[in-house]
mmCIF file with all atom_site columns, C-alpha atoms in Angstrom:
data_model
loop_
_atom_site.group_PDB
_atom_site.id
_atom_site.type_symbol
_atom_site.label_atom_id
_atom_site.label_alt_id
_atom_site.label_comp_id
_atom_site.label_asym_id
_atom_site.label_entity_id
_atom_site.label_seq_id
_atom_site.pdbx_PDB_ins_code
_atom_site.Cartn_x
_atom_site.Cartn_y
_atom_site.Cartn_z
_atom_site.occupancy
_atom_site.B_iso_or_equiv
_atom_site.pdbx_formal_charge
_atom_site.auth_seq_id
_atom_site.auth_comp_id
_atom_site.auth_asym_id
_atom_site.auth_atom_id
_atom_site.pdbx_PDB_model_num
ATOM 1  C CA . UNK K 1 1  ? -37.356 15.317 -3.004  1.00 0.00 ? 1  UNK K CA 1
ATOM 2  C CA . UNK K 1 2  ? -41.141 15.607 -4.815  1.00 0.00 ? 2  UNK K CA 1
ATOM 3  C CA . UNK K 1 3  ? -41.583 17.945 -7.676  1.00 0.00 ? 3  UNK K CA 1
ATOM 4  C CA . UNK K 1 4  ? -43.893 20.949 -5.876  1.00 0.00 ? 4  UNK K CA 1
ATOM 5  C CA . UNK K 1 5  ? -47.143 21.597 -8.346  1.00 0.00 ? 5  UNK K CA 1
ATOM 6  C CA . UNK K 1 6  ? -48.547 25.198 -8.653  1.00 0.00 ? 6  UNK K CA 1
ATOM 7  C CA . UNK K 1 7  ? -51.533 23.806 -10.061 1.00 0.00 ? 7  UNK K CA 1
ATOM 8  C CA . UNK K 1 8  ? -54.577 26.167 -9.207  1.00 0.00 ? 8  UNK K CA 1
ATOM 9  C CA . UNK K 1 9  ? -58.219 25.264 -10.082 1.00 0.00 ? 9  UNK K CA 1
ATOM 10 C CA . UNK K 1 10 ? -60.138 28.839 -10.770 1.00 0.00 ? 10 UNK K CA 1
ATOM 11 C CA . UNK K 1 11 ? -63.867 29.195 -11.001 1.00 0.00 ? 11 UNK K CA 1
ATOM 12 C CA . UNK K 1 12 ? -64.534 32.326 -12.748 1.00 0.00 ? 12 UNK K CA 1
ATOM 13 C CA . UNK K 1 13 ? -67.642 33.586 -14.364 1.00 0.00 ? 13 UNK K CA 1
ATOM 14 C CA . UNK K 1 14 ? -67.956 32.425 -18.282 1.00 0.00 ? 14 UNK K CA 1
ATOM 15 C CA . UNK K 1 15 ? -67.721 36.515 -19.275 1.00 0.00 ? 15 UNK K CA 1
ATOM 16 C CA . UNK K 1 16 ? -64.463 36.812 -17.763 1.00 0.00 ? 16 UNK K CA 1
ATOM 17 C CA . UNK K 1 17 ? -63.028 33.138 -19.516 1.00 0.00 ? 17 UNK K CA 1
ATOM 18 C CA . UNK K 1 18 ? -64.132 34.706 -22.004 1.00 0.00 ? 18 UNK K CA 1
ATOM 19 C CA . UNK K 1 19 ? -61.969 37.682 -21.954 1.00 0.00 ? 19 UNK K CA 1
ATOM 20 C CA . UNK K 1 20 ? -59.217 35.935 -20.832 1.00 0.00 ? 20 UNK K CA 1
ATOM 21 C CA . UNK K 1 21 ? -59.320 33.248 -24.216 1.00 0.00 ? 21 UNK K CA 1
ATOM 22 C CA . UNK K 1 22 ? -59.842 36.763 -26.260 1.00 0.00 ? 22 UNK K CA 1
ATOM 23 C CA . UNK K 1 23 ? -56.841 38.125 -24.770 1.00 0.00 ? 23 UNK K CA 1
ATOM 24 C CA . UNK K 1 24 ? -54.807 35.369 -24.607 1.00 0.00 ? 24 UNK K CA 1
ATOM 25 C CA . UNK K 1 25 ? -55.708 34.759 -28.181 1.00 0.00 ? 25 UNK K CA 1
ATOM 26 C CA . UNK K 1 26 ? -54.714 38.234 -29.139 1.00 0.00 ? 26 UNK K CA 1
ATOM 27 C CA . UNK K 1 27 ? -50.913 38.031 -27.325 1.00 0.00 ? 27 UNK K CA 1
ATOM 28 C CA . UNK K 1 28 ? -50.827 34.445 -29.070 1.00 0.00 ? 28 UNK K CA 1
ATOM 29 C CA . UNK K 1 29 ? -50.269 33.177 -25.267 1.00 0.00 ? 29 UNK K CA 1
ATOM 30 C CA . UNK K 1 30 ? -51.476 30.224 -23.161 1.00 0.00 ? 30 UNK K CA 1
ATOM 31 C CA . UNK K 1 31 ? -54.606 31.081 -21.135 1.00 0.00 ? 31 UNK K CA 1
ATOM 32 C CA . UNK K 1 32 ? -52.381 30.207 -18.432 1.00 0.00 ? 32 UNK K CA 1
ATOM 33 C CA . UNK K 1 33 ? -49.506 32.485 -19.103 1.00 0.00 ? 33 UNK K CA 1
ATOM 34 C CA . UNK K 1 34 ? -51.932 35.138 -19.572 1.00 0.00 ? 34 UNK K CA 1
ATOM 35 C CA . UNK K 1 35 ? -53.244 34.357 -15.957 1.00 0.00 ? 35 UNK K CA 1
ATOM 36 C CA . UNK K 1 36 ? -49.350 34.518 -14.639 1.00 0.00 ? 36 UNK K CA 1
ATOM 37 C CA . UNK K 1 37 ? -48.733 37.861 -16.203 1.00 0.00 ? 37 UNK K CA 1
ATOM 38 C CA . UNK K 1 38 ? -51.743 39.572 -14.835 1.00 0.00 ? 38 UNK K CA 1
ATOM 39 C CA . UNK K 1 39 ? -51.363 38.142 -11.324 1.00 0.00 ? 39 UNK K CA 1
ATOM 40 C CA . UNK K 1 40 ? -47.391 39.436 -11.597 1.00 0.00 ? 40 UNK K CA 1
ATOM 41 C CA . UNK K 1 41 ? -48.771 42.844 -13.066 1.00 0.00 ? 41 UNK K CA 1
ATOM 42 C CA . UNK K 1 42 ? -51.187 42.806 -10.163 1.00 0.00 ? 42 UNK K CA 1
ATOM 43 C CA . UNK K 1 43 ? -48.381 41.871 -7.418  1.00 0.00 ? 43 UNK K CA 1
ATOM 44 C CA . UNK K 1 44 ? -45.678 44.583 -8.945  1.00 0.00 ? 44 UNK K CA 1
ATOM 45 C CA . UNK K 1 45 ? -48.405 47.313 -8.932  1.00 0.00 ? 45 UNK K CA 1
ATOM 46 C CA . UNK K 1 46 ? -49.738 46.914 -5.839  1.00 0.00 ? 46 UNK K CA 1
ATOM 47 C CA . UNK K 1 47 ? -45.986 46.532 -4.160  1.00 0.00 ? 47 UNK K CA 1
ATOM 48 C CA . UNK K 1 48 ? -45.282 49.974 -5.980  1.00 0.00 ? 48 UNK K CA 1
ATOM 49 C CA . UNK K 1 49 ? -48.548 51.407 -4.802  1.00 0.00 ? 49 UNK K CA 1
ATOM 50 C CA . UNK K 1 50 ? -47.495 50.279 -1.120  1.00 0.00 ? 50 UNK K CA 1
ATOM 51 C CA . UNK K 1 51 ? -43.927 52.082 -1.601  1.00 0.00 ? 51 UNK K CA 1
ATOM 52 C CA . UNK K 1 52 ? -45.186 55.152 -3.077  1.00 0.00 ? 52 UNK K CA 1
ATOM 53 C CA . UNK K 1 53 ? -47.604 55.307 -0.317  1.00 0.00 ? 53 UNK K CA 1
ATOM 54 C CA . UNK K 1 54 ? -45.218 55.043 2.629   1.00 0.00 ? 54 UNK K CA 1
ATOM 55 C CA . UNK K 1 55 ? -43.258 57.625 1.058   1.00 0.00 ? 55 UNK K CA 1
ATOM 56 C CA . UNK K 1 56 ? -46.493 59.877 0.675   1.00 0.00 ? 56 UNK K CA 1
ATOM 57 C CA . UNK K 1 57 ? -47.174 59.110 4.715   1.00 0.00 ? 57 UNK K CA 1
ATOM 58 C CA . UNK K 1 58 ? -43.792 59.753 5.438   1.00 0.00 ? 58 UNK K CA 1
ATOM 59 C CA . UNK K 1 59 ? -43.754 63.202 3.900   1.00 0.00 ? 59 UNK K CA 1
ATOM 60 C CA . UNK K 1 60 ? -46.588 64.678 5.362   1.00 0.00 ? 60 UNK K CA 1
ATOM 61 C CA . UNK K 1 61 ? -45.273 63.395 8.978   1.00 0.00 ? 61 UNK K CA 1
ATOM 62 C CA . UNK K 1 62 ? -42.201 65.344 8.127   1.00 0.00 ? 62 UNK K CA 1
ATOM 63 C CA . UNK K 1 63 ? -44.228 68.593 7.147   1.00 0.00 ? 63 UNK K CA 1
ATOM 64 C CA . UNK K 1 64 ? -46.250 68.007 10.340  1.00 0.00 ? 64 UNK K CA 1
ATOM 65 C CA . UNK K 1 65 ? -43.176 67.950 12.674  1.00 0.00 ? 65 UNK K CA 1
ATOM 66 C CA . UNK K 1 66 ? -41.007 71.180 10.882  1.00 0.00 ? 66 UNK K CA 1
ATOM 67 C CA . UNK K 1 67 ? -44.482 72.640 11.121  1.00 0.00 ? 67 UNK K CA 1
ATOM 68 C CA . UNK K 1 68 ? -44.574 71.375 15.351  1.00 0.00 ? 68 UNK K CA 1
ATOM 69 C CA . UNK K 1 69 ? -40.842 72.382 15.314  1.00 0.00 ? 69 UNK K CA 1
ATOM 70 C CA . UNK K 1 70 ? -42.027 76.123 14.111  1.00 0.00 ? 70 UNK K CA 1
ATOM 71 C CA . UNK K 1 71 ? -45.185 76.724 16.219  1.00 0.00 ? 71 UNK K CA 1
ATOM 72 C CA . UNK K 1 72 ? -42.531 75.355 19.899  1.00 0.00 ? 72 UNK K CA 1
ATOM 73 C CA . UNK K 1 73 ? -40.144 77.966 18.783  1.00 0.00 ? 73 UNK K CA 1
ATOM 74 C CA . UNK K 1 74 ? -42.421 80.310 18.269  1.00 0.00 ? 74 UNK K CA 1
ATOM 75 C CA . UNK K 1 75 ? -44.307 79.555 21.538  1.00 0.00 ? 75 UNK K CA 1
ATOM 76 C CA . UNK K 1 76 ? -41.230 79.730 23.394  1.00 0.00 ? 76 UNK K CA 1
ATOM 77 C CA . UNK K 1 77 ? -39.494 83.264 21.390  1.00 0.00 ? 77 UNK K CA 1
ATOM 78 C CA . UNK K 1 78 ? -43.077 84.800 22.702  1.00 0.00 ? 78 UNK K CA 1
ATOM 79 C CA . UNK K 1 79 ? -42.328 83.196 26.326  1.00 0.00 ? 79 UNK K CA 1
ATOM 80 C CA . UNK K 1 80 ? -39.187 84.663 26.736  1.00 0.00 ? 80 UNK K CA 1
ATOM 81 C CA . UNK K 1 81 ? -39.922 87.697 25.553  1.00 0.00 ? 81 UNK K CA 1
ATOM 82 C CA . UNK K 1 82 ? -42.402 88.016 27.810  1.00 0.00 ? 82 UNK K CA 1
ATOM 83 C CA . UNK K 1 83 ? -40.348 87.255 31.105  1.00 0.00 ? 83 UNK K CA 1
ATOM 84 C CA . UNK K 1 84 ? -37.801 89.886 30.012  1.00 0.00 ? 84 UNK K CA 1
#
């Protein structure tokens, strides 16, 4: 079996090289593990913005059915009420 490369060639604008040989330089990192640990940063946030957003979604459909559940009783309490 043939190693796998993960090489990727990036063309990015000379400000942002820039920045990235600043920050790198600062963390006393490779420019390249720099890149890795802002594209995992990137990945985990935007997984835990996902989650935390389903959640959100799936709260307010819960609130919207107790909320359906109330206004079918209440429908059907006036209903019977009214045929007695």
């Amino acid at each position: 079996m043939s190693n796998m490369s993960t090489r990727i060639n990036l063309m990015l604008d000379l400000t942002l090289s820039i920045q990235i040989e600043k920050e790198s330089s600062k963390r006393g990192i490779t420019r390249v593990q720099y890149i890795k640990e802002c594209i995992h940063e990137k990945i985990n946030r935007d997984s835990s913005n996902i989650a935390s957003n389903v959640e959100s979604n799936l709260n307010e459909i819960k609130d919207e059915i107790k909320e359906l559940k109330f206004l079918t009783i209440s429908i059907l309490e006036k209903t019977v009420n009214k045929n007695q």
